[in-house]
Every structure is written in structure tokens, then in C-alpha cells.
Coordinates of C-alpha atoms and ligand atoms in Angstrom, one line a residue:
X1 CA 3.3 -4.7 -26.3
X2 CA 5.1 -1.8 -24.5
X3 CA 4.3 0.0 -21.3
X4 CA 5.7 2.9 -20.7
X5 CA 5.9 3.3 -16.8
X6 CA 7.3 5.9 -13.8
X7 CA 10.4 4.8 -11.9
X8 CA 10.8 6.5 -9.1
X9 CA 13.3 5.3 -6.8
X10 CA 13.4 7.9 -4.0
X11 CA 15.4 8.3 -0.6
X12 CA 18.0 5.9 1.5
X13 CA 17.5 2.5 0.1
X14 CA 14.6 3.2 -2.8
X15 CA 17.5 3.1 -5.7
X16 CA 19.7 0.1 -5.0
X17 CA 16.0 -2.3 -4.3
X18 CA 14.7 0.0 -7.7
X19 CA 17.2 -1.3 -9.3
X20 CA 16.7 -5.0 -8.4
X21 CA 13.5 -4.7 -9.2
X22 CA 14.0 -3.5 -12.6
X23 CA 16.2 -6.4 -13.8
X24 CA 13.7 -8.2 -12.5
X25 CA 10.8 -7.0 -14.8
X26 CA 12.9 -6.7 -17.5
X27 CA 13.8 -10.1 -17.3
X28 CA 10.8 -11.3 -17.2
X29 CA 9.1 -8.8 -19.9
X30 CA 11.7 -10.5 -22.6
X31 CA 10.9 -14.1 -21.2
X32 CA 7.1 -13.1 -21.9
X33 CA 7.5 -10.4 -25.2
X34 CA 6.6 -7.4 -24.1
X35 CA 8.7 -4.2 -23.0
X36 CA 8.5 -1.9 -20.0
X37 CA 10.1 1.7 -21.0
X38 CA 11.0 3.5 -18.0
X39 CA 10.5 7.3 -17.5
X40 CA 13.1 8.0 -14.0
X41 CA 11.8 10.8 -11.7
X42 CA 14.4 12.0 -9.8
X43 CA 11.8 13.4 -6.7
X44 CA 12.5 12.5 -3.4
X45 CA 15.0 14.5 -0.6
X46 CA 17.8 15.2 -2.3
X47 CA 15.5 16.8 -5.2
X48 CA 13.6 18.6 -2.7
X49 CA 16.9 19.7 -0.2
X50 CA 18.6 21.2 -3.9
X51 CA 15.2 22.8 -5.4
X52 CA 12.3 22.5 -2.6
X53 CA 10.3 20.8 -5.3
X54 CA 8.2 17.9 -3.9
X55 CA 6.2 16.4 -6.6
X56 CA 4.7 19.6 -9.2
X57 CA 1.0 19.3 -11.0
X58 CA 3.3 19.3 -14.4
X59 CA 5.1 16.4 -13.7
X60 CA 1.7 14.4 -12.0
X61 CA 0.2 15.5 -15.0
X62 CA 2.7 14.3 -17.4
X63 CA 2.8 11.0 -15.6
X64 CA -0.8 11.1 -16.4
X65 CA -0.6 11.6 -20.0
X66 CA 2.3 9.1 -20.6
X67 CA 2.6 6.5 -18.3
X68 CA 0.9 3.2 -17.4
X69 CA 1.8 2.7 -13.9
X70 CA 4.0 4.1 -11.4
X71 CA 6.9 1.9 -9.8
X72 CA 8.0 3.8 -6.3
X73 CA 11.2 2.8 -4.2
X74 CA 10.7 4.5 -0.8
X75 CA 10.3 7.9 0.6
X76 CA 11.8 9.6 4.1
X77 CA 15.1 10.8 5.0
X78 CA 16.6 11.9 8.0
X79 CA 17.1 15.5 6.4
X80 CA 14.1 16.5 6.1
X81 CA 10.9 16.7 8.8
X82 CA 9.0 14.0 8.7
X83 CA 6.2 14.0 7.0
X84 CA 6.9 16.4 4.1
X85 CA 7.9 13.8 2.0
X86 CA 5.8 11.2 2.9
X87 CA 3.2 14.0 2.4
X88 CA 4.0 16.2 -0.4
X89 CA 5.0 13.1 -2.6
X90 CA 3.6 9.8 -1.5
X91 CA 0.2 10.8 -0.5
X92 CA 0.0 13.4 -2.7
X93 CA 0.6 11.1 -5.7
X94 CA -1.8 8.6 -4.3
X95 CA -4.7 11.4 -4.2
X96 CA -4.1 12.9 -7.4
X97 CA -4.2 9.3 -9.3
X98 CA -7.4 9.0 -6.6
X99 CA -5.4 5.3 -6.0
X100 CA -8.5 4.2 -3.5
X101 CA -7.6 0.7 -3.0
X102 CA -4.1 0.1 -1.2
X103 CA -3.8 -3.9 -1.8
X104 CA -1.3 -6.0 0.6
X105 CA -0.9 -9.1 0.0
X106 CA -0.3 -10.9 3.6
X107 CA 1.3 -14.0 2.3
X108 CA 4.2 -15.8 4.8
X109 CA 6.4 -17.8 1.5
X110 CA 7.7 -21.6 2.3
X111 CA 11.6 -21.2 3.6
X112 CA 10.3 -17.9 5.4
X113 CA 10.9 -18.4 8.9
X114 CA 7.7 -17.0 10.9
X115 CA 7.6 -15.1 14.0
X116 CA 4.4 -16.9 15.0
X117 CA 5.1 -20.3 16.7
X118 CA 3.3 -23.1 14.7
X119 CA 2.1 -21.2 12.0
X120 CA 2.9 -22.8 8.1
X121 CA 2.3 -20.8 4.7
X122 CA -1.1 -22.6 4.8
X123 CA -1.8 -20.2 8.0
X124 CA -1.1 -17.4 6.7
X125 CA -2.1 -16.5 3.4
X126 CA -4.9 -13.2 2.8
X127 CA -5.0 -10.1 1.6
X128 CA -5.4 -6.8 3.3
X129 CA -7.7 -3.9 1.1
X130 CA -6.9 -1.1 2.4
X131 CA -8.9 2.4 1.7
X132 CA -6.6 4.7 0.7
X133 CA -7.4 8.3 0.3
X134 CA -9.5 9.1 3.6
X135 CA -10.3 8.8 6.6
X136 CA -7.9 10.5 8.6
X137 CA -5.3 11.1 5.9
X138 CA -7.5 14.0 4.3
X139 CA -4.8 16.0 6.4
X140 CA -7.1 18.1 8.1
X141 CA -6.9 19.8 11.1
X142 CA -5.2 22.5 12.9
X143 CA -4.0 23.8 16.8
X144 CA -6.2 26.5 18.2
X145 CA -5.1 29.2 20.8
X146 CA -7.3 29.5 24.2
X147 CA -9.8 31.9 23.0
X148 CA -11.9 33.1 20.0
X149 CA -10.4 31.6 16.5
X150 CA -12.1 30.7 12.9
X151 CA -10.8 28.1 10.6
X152 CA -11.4 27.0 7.2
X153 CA -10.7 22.9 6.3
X154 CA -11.5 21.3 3.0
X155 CA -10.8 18.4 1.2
X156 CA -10.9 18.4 -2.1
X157 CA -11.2 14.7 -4.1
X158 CA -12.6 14.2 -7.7
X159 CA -15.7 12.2 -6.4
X160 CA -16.8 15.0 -4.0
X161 CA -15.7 18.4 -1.8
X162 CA -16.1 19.2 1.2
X163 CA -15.5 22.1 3.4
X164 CA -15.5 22.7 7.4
X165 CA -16.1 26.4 8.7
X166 CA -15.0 26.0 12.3
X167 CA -15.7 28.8 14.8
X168 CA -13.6 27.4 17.8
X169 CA -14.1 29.1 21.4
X170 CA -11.6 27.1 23.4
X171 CA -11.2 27.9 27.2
X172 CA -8.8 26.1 30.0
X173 CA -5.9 24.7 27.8
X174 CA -4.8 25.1 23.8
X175 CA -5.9 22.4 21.3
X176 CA -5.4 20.6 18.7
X177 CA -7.5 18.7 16.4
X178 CA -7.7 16.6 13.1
X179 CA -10.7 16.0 11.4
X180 CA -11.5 12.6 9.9
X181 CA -14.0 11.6 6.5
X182 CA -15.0 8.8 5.1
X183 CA -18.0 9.2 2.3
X184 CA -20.0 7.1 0.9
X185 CA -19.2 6.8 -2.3
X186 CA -15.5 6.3 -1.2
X187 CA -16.2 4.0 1.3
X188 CA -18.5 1.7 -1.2
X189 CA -15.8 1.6 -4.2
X190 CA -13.4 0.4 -1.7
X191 CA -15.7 -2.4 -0.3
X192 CA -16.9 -3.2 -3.3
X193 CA -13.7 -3.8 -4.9
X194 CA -12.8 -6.2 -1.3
X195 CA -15.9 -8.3 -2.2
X196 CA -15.1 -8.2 -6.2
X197 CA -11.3 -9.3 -5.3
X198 CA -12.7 -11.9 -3.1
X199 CA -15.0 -13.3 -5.8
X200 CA -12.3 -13.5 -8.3
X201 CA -10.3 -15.5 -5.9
X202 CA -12.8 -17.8 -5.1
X203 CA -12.8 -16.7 -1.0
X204 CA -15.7 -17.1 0.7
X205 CA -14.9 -14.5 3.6
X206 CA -14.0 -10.9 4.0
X207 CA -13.6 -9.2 7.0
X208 CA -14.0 -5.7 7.7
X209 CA -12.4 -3.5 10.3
X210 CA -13.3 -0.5 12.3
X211 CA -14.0 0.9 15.7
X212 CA -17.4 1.7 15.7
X213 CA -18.0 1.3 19.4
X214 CA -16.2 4.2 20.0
X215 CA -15.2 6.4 17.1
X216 CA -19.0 5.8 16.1
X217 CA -20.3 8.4 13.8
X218 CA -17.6 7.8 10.6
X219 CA -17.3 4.2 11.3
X220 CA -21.3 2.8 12.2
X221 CA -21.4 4.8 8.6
X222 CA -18.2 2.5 7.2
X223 CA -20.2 -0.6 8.7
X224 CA -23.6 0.4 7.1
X225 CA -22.1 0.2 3.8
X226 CA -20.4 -2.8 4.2
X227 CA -23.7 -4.0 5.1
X228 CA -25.2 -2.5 2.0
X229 CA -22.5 -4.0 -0.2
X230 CA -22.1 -7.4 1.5
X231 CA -25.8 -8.1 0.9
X232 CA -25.3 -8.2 -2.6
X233 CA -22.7 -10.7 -2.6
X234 CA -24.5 -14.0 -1.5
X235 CA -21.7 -16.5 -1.7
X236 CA -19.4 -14.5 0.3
X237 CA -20.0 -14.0 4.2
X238 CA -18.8 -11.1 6.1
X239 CA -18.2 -10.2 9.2
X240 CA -16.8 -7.4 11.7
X241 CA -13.7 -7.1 14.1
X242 CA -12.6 -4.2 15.7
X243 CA -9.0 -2.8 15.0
X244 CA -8.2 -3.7 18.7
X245 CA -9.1 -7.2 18.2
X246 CA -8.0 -8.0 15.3
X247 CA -4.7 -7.3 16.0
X248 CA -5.0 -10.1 18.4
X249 CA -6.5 -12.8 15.6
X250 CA -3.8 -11.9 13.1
X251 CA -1.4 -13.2 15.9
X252 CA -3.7 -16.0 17.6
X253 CA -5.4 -17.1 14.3
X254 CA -4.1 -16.1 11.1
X255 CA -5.6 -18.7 9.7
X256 CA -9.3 -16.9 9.9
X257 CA -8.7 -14.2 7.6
X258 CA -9.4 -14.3 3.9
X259 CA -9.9 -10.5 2.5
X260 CA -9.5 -7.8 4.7
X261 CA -11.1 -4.9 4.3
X262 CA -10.4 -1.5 6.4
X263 CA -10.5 2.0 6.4
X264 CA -7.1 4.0 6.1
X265 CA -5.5 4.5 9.5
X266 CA -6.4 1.1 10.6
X267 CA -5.0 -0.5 7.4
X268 CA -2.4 1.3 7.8
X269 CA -1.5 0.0 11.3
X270 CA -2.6 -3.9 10.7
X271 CA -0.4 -4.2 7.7
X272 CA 2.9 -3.2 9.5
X273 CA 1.6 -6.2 11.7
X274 CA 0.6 -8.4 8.7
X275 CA 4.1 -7.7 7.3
X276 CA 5.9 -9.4 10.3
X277 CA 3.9 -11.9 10.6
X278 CA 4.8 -12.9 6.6
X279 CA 8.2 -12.8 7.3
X280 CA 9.1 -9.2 8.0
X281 CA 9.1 -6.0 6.3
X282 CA 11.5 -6.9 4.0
X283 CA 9.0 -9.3 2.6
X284 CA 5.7 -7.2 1.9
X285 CA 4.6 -5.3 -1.1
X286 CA 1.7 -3.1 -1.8
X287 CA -0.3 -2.2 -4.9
X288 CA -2.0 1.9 -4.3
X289 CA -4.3 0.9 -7.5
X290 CA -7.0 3.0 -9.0
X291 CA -8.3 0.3 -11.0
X292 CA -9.5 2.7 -14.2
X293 CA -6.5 4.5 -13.9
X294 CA -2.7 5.0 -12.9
X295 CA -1.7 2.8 -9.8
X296 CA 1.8 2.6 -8.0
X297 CA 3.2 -0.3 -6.3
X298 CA 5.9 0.0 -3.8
X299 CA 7.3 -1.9 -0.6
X300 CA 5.4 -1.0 2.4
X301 CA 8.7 -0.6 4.4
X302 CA 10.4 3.0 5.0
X303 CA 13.6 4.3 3.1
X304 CA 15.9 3.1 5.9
X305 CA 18.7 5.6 5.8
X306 CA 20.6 3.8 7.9
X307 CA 21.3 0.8 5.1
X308 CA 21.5 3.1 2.4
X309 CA 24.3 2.6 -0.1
X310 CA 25.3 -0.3 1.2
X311 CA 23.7 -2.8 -0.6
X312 CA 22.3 -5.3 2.2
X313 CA 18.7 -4.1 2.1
X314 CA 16.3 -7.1 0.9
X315 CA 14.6 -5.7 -2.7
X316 CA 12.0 -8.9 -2.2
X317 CA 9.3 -6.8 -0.9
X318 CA 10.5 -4.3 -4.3
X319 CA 10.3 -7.1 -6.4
X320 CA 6.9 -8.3 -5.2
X321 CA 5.1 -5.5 -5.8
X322 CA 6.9 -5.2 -9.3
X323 CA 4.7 -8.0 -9.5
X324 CA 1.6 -7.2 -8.4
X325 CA 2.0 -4.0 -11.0
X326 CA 2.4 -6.6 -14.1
X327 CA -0.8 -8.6 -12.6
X328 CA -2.7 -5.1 -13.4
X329 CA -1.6 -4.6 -16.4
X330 CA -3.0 -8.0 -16.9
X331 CA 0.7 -9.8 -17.5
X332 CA -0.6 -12.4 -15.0
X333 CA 1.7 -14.6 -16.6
X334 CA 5.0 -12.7 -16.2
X335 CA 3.4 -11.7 -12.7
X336 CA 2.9 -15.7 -11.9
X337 CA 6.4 -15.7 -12.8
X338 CA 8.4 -13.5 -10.7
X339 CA 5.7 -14.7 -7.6
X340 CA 7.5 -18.5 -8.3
X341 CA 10.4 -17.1 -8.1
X342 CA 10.7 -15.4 -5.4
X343 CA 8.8 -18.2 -3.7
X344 CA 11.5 -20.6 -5.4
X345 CA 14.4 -19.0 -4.1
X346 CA 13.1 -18.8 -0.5
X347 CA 12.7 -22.3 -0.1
X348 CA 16.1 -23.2 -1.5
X349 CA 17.2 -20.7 1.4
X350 CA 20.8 -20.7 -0.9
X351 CA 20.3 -16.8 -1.2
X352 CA 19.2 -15.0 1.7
X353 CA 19.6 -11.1 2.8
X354 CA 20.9 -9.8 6.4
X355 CA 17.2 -9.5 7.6
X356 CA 16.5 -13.0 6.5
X357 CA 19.2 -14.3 8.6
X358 CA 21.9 -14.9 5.8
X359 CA 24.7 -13.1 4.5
X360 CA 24.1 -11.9 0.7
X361 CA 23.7 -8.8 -0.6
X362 CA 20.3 -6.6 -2.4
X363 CA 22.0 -7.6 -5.6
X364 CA 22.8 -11.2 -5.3
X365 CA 19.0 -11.2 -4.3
X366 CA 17.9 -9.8 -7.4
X367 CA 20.7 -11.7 -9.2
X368 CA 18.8 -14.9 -8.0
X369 CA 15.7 -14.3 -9.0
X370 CA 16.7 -13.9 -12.6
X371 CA 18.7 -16.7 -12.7
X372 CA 15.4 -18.2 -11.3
X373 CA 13.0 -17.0 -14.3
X374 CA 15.8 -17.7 -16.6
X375 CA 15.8 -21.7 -16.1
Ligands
LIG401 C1 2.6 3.3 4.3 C2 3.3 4.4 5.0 C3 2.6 5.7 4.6 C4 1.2 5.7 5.1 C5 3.4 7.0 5.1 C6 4.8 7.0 4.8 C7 2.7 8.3 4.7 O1 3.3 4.2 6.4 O2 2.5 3.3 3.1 O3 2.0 2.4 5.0 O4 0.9 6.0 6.3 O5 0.4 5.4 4.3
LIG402 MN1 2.5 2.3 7.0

């Protein structure tokens, strides 16, 4: 078997944890006989300062046509405004592959030293299902001028279009505003797949997440379909928190939460939170999966352009979600794998990067793991 699959390594630290990552799956792809062919795609800042290209239709589409999967370092650097890349590459790659689930696995590893006080791997150990083309990241919105002004706002997805003629008459101040969807059939896929993933790992519980006591007309919709959804999974309860509040649990009680399940913005805040609490960022991985189609894994940390070049960033997180990308191309095996050990090599605590409190590099990280799935 051979999958041919994107590499895209992007800004400050994405090409030395890529490449960590790499030997990891290459590793294990002999150990298990099969072969990953990378395609490189050079996009990111530099790409972008040289050219001004962020990521064209031609190459999305030839990604498309010839790739499996896409494996993403990180995106951002100090050159550029934020948000261009983070926008014109990242999301736009996640929308155009219509990647609707963002899966992060919350997971704190034994030898992982937790921030929470008390708290054991047996505490903290579920995964976050985040929605992950809409809500407020349809990018919508504008500033309007005190006075008379018209605006036209559309999104634009493959299950549905919408568009927004605005006739603003603002008086007293100038404005600004961002408009935020959810749909229905995007919200159900998403929920659905939360309750399928639950099934298949034999939870009982899913939790889902909004703020329907204030921002009431998209989320009383979100929680109507969970309700819809939920119904038809007897053997799995459900239940709500708001954003707020669960921000407290996933400090006070970890140990409540099973599958998480939660619209874009708010998944995106909780797992920045859920990533410290396994360990740090250097730690936690994320699958953007469009599960009849092309998904891309990635850390869910930031490029950090401060560490760039210097080899001392931890490629774990890298290397994680290297393995979540051979779970869904169904190498659970090989996936098993490089989970054990990474898990392995944390509780021996010999190897251990600067954020982890020790003193070896990205590569003698990756370096270990090998030697690990080698034995
Ligand atoms: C993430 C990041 C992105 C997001 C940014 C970089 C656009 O924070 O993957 O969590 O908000 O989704
Ligand atoms: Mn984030």
C-alpha cells in the first residue's frame, strides 16, 4: 500500500517538528509495509513575502486529485499581519476540503507532569470534536461609517450558500460587526459524528457546548440538534455546559468529560485550555478530518518564531497528530504504534524537550521515538 500525502511544513518552527515527524511515519510505515510518498508544498510566509501567493485553487485542486491526506507543520510569522496566513492558508484549506470535524484528543500521557494538582492520566483522558468550518469563522463582517451604507456578505460552502444584504443606518458612533452561522446540516454532521466517535469508543457521555443563554438564536438552534441527534443514540447520554462553565470543569473535574462536542469559536478556545491541562501545547495534536474526503492533521500550537531554527521546539504534538492521520487511513496498527511510543518515552522521562523541563533537542525527540518503534 502507498499513500501519497501533502507535507507542508510552513513558518518558524513547522520544518524542523515536520521533519521529526516524518521519520517518524516513515519508520513506522516500513515496520508495518506500507509507504507514505510525500508531495512538499513550500506555502507559508516566506512563499507568500517572495510571490504573495497564499494557497492557489490549482494547487488545492491538485492536492485534491493526488493526495490522501494533508500533514501541516504550523502557520504565522512575525512578517506578515496576522491573520493572512492563518486565513488565506489554514482556514482556507480547511474550507475547501469542507474538513468539518476538528478532532483533539485531550489525553494528559504517564511521565507528563500536569498543571492540575491531583490529577493522574486516568483524569484526564477525552476528546474534544470540534465544528470546524462555521460559526463565526465564515469570516463575515465589516466596519460601517456613521450614516447610510449597504453591504453584501456571503458564505459560500458545498452543503449550502448564503448571502446577507445589509442596509446599515448607523447614528452616534462607527461600527463594526461580524456575522455568525451555524446550519443545520453542518451542525448535525458534526454531532453526529461526536456521538458516532463516542460509540466506537465505547463512551457513554458526550457533552456539548454553547452559550445559548445569551447568544441564543445560533446556539438554542446548535442545542435543538443535539437534541435531535442525541435521541437517536440511546446508550449514550448527553448533556449541556456552557462555554463559561466548562472551562471551570475541565480545571475542577476533568475527570467528567468523555466526548466533547462544540461549535467552532468555543472549540477553539477550550482546546488551548485542554492542551495545558495534558501537558502543554507542546503535547496536543489535532485531526481537521472530512471523513469522505481529504483531512489534515497538525499541532494545535502556533509557529513560534521565536524557537525557530533552533531545534529545541517539542515535535510530540507533530508526531501525534502524524498519528491520528495513519488512524484515518485506517493504519490503526502503525497509529497504535507511534501512540506507544510516544507514551513510552514519556514515562522513561530519559528524553525530554525544554518545555518538558529537560534539556534535549526536537531531534533527539524524534530520534527517541524511532528507536522506540524499532525495539
Ligand atoms: C487553531 C488556531 C487557528 C484557529 C487559527 C490559527 C486560525 O488557533 O487551529 O486552533 O483559530 O482555528
Ligand atoms: Mn486555536
Amino acid at each position: 500500500m502507498k499513500y501519497k500525502i501533502a507535507v507542508m511544513p510552513g513558518d518558524g518552527i513547522g520544518p524542523e517538528i515536520i521533519e521529526q515527524g516524518r521519520k517518524v511515519l516513515d519508520t513506522v510505515s516500513e515496520i508495518h509495509h506500507f509507504d507514505i510518498d510525500w508531495i512538499h508544498y513550500d506555502n507559508g510566509a516566506d512563499k507568500y513575502l517572495e510571490t504573495g501567493e497564499l494557497i492557489t485553487e490549482y494547487t488545492l485542486k491538485e492536492i485534491k486529485k493526488s493526495c490522501k491526506s494533508i500533514y501541516l507543520g504550523a502557520l504565522g510569522d512575525p512578517r506578515v499581519k496576522p491573520g493572512i496566513l492563518e486565513k488565506g492558508i489554514l482556514l482556507k484549506t480547511r474550507f475547501y476540503f469542507d474538513q468539518y470535524v476538528n478532532l483533539r484528543p485531550i489525553k494528559l500521557l504517564e511521565g507528563v507532569e500536569c498543571p492540575l494538582k491531583d490529577k493522574t492520566p486516568k483524569d484526564i483522558n477525552f476528546d474534544v470534536i470540534r465544528e470546524n468550518t462555521e460559526d463565526f469563522y465564515v469570516g463575515i463582517g465589516n466596519r460601517a461609517k456613521i450614516g447610510k451604507s449597504k453591504q453584501e456578505l456571503e458564505v459560500i460552502r458545498s452543503l449550502y450558500s448564503v448571502k446577507f444584504g445589509l442596509d446599515i443606518d448607523t447614528q452616534g458612533s462607527d461600527i463594526a460587526y461580524q456575522i455568525g452561522v451555524i446550519s443545520k446540516k453542518g451542525s448535525k454532521r458534526v454531532i453526529e459524528y461526536a456521538f458516532d466517535h463516542a460509540k466506537k469508543l465505547k463512551k457513554t457521555k458526550v457533552t456539548a457546548v454553547d452559550k445559548a443563554n445569551v447568544l441564543d438564536s445560533v446556539y438554542s438552534f446548535w442545542r435543538e440538534t443535539v437534541d435531535e441527534v442525541g435521541k437517536k443514540y440511546p446508550s449514550i447520554q448527553y448533556e449541556f455546559n456552557y462555554v463559561d462553565a466548562i472551562t471551570m470543569w475541565f480545571v475542577k473535574n476533568p475527570e467528567w468529560f468523555q466526548v466533547v462536542v462544540a461549535p467552532n469559536m468555543f472549540g477553539d478556545i477550550i482546546t488551548d485550555l485542554g492542551a495545558m491541562i495534558q501537558g502543554g501545547l507542546g503535547l496536543a495534536p489535532g485531526g481537521n478530518i472530512n471523513p469522505h474526503g481529504i483531512s489534515m492533521f497538525e499541532p494545535i500550537h502556533g509557529s513560534a518564531p521565536k524557537y525557530k531554527g533552533q531545534n529545541v521546539a517539542n515535535p510530540l504534538a507533530t508526531i501525534w497528530a502524524g498519528a491520528l492521520m495513519l488512524s484515518e487511513l485506517r493504519q490503526q496498527k502503525a497509529s497504535d504504534a507511534v501512540i506507544n511510543a510516544i507514551q513510552d518515552v514519556l514515562k522513561e522521562g530519559k528524553t525530554k524537550t525544554k518545555d518538558l523541563g529537560g534539556n534535549n533537542s526536537c531531534s533527539q525527540m524524534g530520534d527517541a521515538i524511532v528507536k522506540k518503534l524499532k525495539i
